[in-house]
Structures are given as C-alpha cells and as structure tokens.
C-alpha cells in the first residue's frame, strides 16, 4: 500500500471501516490498525472444515459456476463472503452516520458505495 494512502488511513479513526474492509480483502499482510484479522475472516471456513462440510460447500460453489477447483479457492470464496458482509455493514454505518466516515468510504470504496446506494434506491 502506498505510504500516502497509509498515512491518510492511519490519521483518523474515521477510516476504521475502510481499514477493516482492506483487512478482509487482503489479509493481515496490509497491517491495518483497525481490523478483525485473519481469524475473523476465516472463521466460517474453519467452522465448515471442523464439521467436515468442505466438500459440500465446494459442490455448492461449483454448481454456481464459481471456481472452487480446490479447497484453497473454496476458502477464499468463503472469506470473500465474510468480507462483503463486513464491508456492507461498514458502508451502511457510514451512510447512516455520515461525516468523515462516509467521506473515507466514498474515497476508498467508491464502487462498493455506489453499489450500496443503487441497491438501496431499488428498495424504495
């Protein structure tokens, strides 16, 4: 991550939702201050594995024409679901509360923000 971006994100707690989303997308290697961490984002897959259901979820993803050709890809798909859920919550919170948090979402997650707005407008 570029140092100017990192400086901007680390300059305020208002970027916590964006930092958390980056953590979900890229893992602990991006080193955010505000993050749930890999154990959080991988927990659903770990639960699936502990119940020995990984072949069933793999089959479900394949039926949806997703690349689930091996368990590493299945784990990534499950993590993407967790990340999307968390990002949705952070965007919803920023939109609801407004302020600097919303400005960070608009700046660093513009496509996700626009998708959220489009979906919400469609619910009216």
Short mmCIF file of N, CA and C in Angstrom, two decimals, residues 13-102:
data_model
loop_
_atom_site.label_atom_id
_atom_site.label_comp_id
_atom_site.label_asym_id
_atom_site.label_seq_id
_atom_site.Cartn_x
_atom_site.Cartn_y
_atom_site.Cartn_z
N UNK A 13 -9.49 7.76 13.21
CA UNK A 13 -10.32 6.58 13.45
C UNK A 13 -11.52 6.54 12.50
N UNK A 14 -11.79 7.63 11.81
CA UNK A 14 -12.91 7.68 10.87
C UNK A 14 -12.71 6.73 9.70
N UNK A 15 -11.49 6.27 9.49
CA UNK A 15 -11.21 5.35 8.40
C UNK A 15 -11.30 3.89 8.84
N UNK A 16 -11.78 3.63 10.03
CA UNK A 16 -11.78 2.27 10.56
C UNK A 16 -12.56 1.29 9.68
N UNK A 17 -13.69 1.70 9.14
CA UNK A 17 -14.47 0.81 8.27
C UNK A 17 -13.74 0.47 7.00
N UNK A 18 -13.05 1.43 6.44
CA UNK A 18 -12.24 1.19 5.23
C UNK A 18 -11.08 0.29 5.56
N UNK A 19 -10.40 0.54 6.68
CA UNK A 19 -9.28 -0.31 7.08
C UNK A 19 -9.74 -1.75 7.28
N UNK A 20 -10.88 -1.92 7.89
CA UNK A 20 -11.41 -3.25 8.14
C UNK A 20 -11.72 -3.96 6.82
N UNK A 21 -12.27 -3.23 5.86
CA UNK A 21 -12.56 -3.82 4.55
C UNK A 21 -11.27 -4.25 3.85
N UNK A 22 -10.24 -3.42 3.92
CA UNK A 22 -8.95 -3.77 3.32
C UNK A 22 -8.36 -5.00 3.98
N UNK A 23 -8.51 -5.09 5.28
CA UNK A 23 -8.05 -6.26 6.02
C UNK A 23 -8.76 -7.52 5.51
N UNK A 24 -10.06 -7.43 5.31
CA UNK A 24 -10.81 -8.58 4.81
C UNK A 24 -10.38 -8.97 3.41
N UNK A 25 -10.16 -7.98 2.56
CA UNK A 25 -9.79 -8.25 1.17
C UNK A 25 -8.37 -8.77 1.02
N UNK A 26 -7.45 -8.22 1.79
CA UNK A 26 -6.03 -8.52 1.57
C UNK A 26 -5.36 -9.23 2.73
N UNK A 27 -6.04 -9.38 3.83
CA UNK A 27 -5.47 -10.10 4.96
C UNK A 27 -4.53 -9.26 5.79
N UNK A 28 -3.98 -9.89 6.78
CA UNK A 28 -3.14 -9.19 7.75
C UNK A 28 -1.88 -8.60 7.15
N UNK A 29 -1.53 -9.02 5.93
CA UNK A 29 -0.31 -8.50 5.31
C UNK A 29 -0.36 -7.00 5.04
N UNK A 30 -1.56 -6.40 5.00
CA UNK A 30 -1.64 -4.95 4.79
C UNK A 30 -1.46 -4.19 6.09
N UNK A 31 -1.57 -4.87 7.22
CA UNK A 31 -1.26 -4.27 8.50
C UNK A 31 -2.06 -3.04 8.88
N UNK A 32 -3.35 -3.16 8.94
CA UNK A 32 -4.22 -2.05 9.33
C UNK A 32 -4.29 -1.95 10.85
N UNK A 33 -4.54 -0.74 11.35
CA UNK A 33 -4.76 -0.56 12.79
C UNK A 33 -6.12 -1.13 13.18
N UNK A 34 -7.13 -0.80 12.38
CA UNK A 34 -8.49 -1.25 12.65
C UNK A 34 -8.76 -2.46 11.77
N UNK A 35 -8.81 -3.60 12.40
CA UNK A 35 -9.05 -4.82 11.63
C UNK A 35 -9.57 -5.91 12.55
N UNK A 36 -10.28 -6.82 11.94
CA UNK A 36 -10.70 -8.01 12.68
C UNK A 36 -9.62 -9.07 12.65
N UNK A 37 -8.87 -9.13 11.58
CA UNK A 37 -7.80 -10.11 11.47
C UNK A 37 -8.22 -11.35 10.71
N UNK A 38 -7.22 -12.11 10.34
CA UNK A 38 -7.46 -13.31 9.53
C UNK A 38 -8.34 -14.33 10.24
N UNK A 39 -8.19 -14.49 11.55
CA UNK A 39 -9.01 -15.49 12.25
C UNK A 39 -10.49 -15.16 12.13
N UNK A 40 -10.84 -13.87 12.14
CA UNK A 40 -12.22 -13.46 11.99
C UNK A 40 -12.73 -13.77 10.59
N UNK A 41 -11.97 -13.36 9.59
CA UNK A 41 -12.44 -13.53 8.21
C UNK A 41 -12.39 -14.98 7.74
N UNK A 42 -11.62 -15.81 8.40
CA UNK A 42 -11.54 -17.23 8.02
C UNK A 42 -12.39 -18.13 8.92
N UNK A 43 -13.10 -17.56 9.87
CA UNK A 43 -13.82 -18.37 10.86
C UNK A 43 -14.90 -19.25 10.25
N UNK A 44 -15.65 -18.74 9.27
CA UNK A 44 -16.72 -19.56 8.69
C UNK A 44 -16.15 -20.78 7.97
N UNK A 45 -15.06 -20.55 7.22
CA UNK A 45 -14.45 -21.70 6.55
C UNK A 45 -13.90 -22.68 7.59
N UNK A 46 -13.31 -22.19 8.64
CA UNK A 46 -12.79 -23.09 9.69
C UNK A 46 -13.92 -23.88 10.34
N UNK A 47 -15.08 -23.24 10.52
CA UNK A 47 -16.24 -23.97 11.04
C UNK A 47 -16.69 -25.05 10.06
N UNK A 48 -16.76 -24.68 8.78
CA UNK A 48 -17.15 -25.64 7.74
C UNK A 48 -16.21 -26.84 7.77
N UNK A 49 -14.93 -26.56 7.87
CA UNK A 49 -13.92 -27.62 7.88
C UNK A 49 -14.04 -28.48 9.14
N UNK A 50 -14.29 -27.86 10.29
CA UNK A 50 -14.39 -28.62 11.54
C UNK A 50 -15.58 -29.58 11.52
N UNK A 51 -16.62 -29.24 10.76
CA UNK A 51 -17.78 -30.13 10.62
C UNK A 51 -17.67 -31.05 9.41
N UNK A 52 -16.51 -31.00 8.76
CA UNK A 52 -16.22 -31.83 7.59
C UNK A 52 -17.25 -31.62 6.47
N UNK A 53 -17.58 -30.36 6.23
CA UNK A 53 -18.55 -29.99 5.20
C UNK A 53 -17.91 -29.31 4.00
N UNK A 54 -16.58 -29.31 3.96
CA UNK A 54 -15.90 -28.55 2.89
C UNK A 54 -16.22 -29.07 1.49
N UNK A 55 -16.47 -30.36 1.34
CA UNK A 55 -16.82 -30.90 0.01
C UNK A 55 -18.22 -30.44 -0.40
N UNK A 56 -19.09 -30.30 0.57
CA UNK A 56 -20.46 -29.86 0.27
C UNK A 56 -20.46 -28.40 -0.17
N UNK A 57 -19.73 -27.55 0.54
CA UNK A 57 -19.68 -26.13 0.13
C UNK A 57 -18.96 -26.00 -1.20
N UNK A 58 -17.95 -26.84 -1.42
CA UNK A 58 -17.25 -26.83 -2.71
C UNK A 58 -18.22 -27.18 -3.84
N UNK A 59 -19.02 -28.18 -3.63
CA UNK A 59 -20.01 -28.58 -4.62
C UNK A 59 -21.03 -27.46 -4.88
N UNK A 60 -21.45 -26.79 -3.81
CA UNK A 60 -22.40 -25.69 -3.97
C UNK A 60 -21.80 -24.56 -4.80
N UNK A 61 -20.55 -24.20 -4.53
CA UNK A 61 -19.89 -23.16 -5.32
C UNK A 61 -19.74 -23.58 -6.78
N UNK A 62 -19.39 -24.83 -6.99
CA UNK A 62 -19.25 -25.32 -8.37
C UNK A 62 -20.58 -25.26 -9.10
N UNK A 63 -21.66 -25.57 -8.40
CA UNK A 63 -22.99 -25.53 -9.04
C UNK A 63 -23.37 -24.10 -9.44
N UNK A 64 -22.74 -23.12 -8.78
CA UNK A 64 -22.96 -21.71 -9.12
C UNK A 64 -21.95 -21.23 -10.17
N UNK A 65 -21.21 -22.18 -10.73
CA UNK A 65 -20.21 -21.90 -11.77
C UNK A 65 -19.06 -21.04 -11.26
N UNK A 66 -18.75 -21.18 -9.98
CA UNK A 66 -17.61 -20.47 -9.39
C UNK A 66 -16.41 -21.40 -9.40
N UNK A 67 -15.22 -20.83 -9.46
CA UNK A 67 -14.01 -21.63 -9.46
C UNK A 67 -13.73 -22.12 -8.04
N UNK A 68 -14.15 -23.33 -7.79
CA UNK A 68 -13.93 -23.97 -6.49
C UNK A 68 -13.19 -25.28 -6.74
N UNK A 69 -12.19 -25.22 -7.58
CA UNK A 69 -11.48 -26.42 -8.02
C UNK A 69 -10.61 -27.04 -6.93
N UNK A 70 -10.31 -26.28 -5.89
CA UNK A 70 -9.57 -26.84 -4.76
C UNK A 70 -10.00 -26.12 -3.48
N UNK A 71 -9.58 -26.65 -2.34
CA UNK A 71 -10.05 -26.09 -1.07
C UNK A 71 -9.48 -24.69 -0.78
N UNK A 72 -8.33 -24.37 -1.32
CA UNK A 72 -7.79 -23.01 -1.15
C UNK A 72 -8.73 -22.00 -1.81
N UNK A 73 -9.26 -22.37 -2.96
CA UNK A 73 -10.20 -21.47 -3.66
C UNK A 73 -11.54 -21.41 -2.93
N UNK A 74 -11.97 -22.52 -2.36
CA UNK A 74 -13.20 -22.54 -1.57
C UNK A 74 -13.03 -21.63 -0.35
N UNK A 75 -11.89 -21.76 0.32
CA UNK A 75 -11.62 -20.91 1.49
C UNK A 75 -11.65 -19.44 1.11
N UNK A 76 -11.08 -19.10 -0.03
CA UNK A 76 -11.08 -17.71 -0.50
C UNK A 76 -12.50 -17.23 -0.79
N UNK A 77 -13.33 -18.08 -1.38
CA UNK A 77 -14.72 -17.70 -1.67
C UNK A 77 -15.50 -17.45 -0.38
N UNK A 78 -15.30 -18.32 0.61
CA UNK A 78 -15.99 -18.13 1.89
C UNK A 78 -15.50 -16.84 2.55
N UNK A 79 -14.19 -16.59 2.48
CA UNK A 79 -13.65 -15.35 3.05
C UNK A 79 -14.22 -14.14 2.33
N UNK A 80 -14.37 -14.22 1.02
CA UNK A 80 -14.96 -13.10 0.26
C UNK A 80 -16.37 -12.79 0.75
N UNK A 81 -17.13 -13.82 1.08
CA UNK A 81 -18.47 -13.62 1.62
C UNK A 81 -18.40 -12.86 2.95
N UNK A 82 -17.50 -13.30 3.82
CA UNK A 82 -17.32 -12.62 5.11
C UNK A 82 -16.91 -11.16 4.91
N UNK A 83 -15.98 -10.94 3.98
CA UNK A 83 -15.50 -9.59 3.70
C UNK A 83 -16.64 -8.72 3.17
N UNK A 84 -17.42 -9.25 2.25
CA UNK A 84 -18.53 -8.48 1.68
C UNK A 84 -19.56 -8.15 2.77
N UNK A 85 -19.83 -9.08 3.66
CA UNK A 85 -20.78 -8.83 4.75
C UNK A 85 -20.28 -7.72 5.66
N UNK A 86 -19.00 -7.77 5.98
CA UNK A 86 -18.42 -6.77 6.86
C UNK A 86 -18.36 -5.40 6.17
N UNK A 87 -18.01 -5.41 4.89
CA UNK A 87 -17.94 -4.16 4.15
C UNK A 87 -19.33 -3.53 4.06
N UNK A 88 -20.34 -4.35 3.80
CA UNK A 88 -21.71 -3.86 3.74
C UNK A 88 -22.09 -3.18 5.06
N UNK A 89 -21.75 -3.81 6.17
CA UNK A 89 -22.06 -3.24 7.48
C UNK A 89 -21.34 -1.91 7.69
N UNK A 90 -20.08 -1.86 7.29
CA UNK A 90 -19.31 -0.62 7.45
C UNK A 90 -19.84 0.50 6.56
N UNK A 91 -20.22 0.16 5.34
CA UNK A 91 -20.78 1.17 4.44
C UNK A 91 -22.13 1.65 4.96
N UNK A 92 -22.97 0.73 5.41
CA UNK A 92 -24.28 1.10 5.94
C UNK A 92 -24.12 2.02 7.15
N UNK A 93 -23.19 1.71 8.01
CA UNK A 93 -22.94 2.54 9.18
C UNK A 93 -22.47 3.93 8.76
N UNK A 94 -21.56 4.00 7.80
CA UNK A 94 -21.04 5.30 7.33
C UNK A 94 -22.14 6.13 6.69
N UNK A 95 -22.99 5.49 5.90
CA UNK A 95 -24.09 6.23 5.25
C UNK A 95 -25.08 6.71 6.31
N UNK A 96 -25.38 5.88 7.27
CA UNK A 96 -26.33 6.23 8.32
C UNK A 96 -25.82 7.38 9.18
N UNK A 97 -24.55 7.30 9.55
CA UNK A 97 -23.97 8.31 10.46
C UNK A 97 -23.41 9.52 9.73
N UNK A 98 -23.03 9.34 8.46
CA UNK A 98 -22.47 10.45 7.70
C UNK A 98 -21.10 10.86 8.21
N UNK A 99 -20.74 12.09 7.93
CA UNK A 99 -19.49 12.64 8.43
C UNK A 99 -18.25 12.10 7.75
N UNK A 100 -17.16 12.17 8.48
CA UNK A 100 -15.86 11.79 7.94
C UNK A 100 -15.82 10.32 7.56
N UNK A 101 -16.49 9.46 8.31
CA UNK A 101 -16.52 8.03 7.98
C UNK A 101 -17.05 7.82 6.57
N UNK A 102 -18.11 8.54 6.24
CA UNK A 102 -18.69 8.42 4.91
C UNK A 102 -17.73 8.94 3.85
#
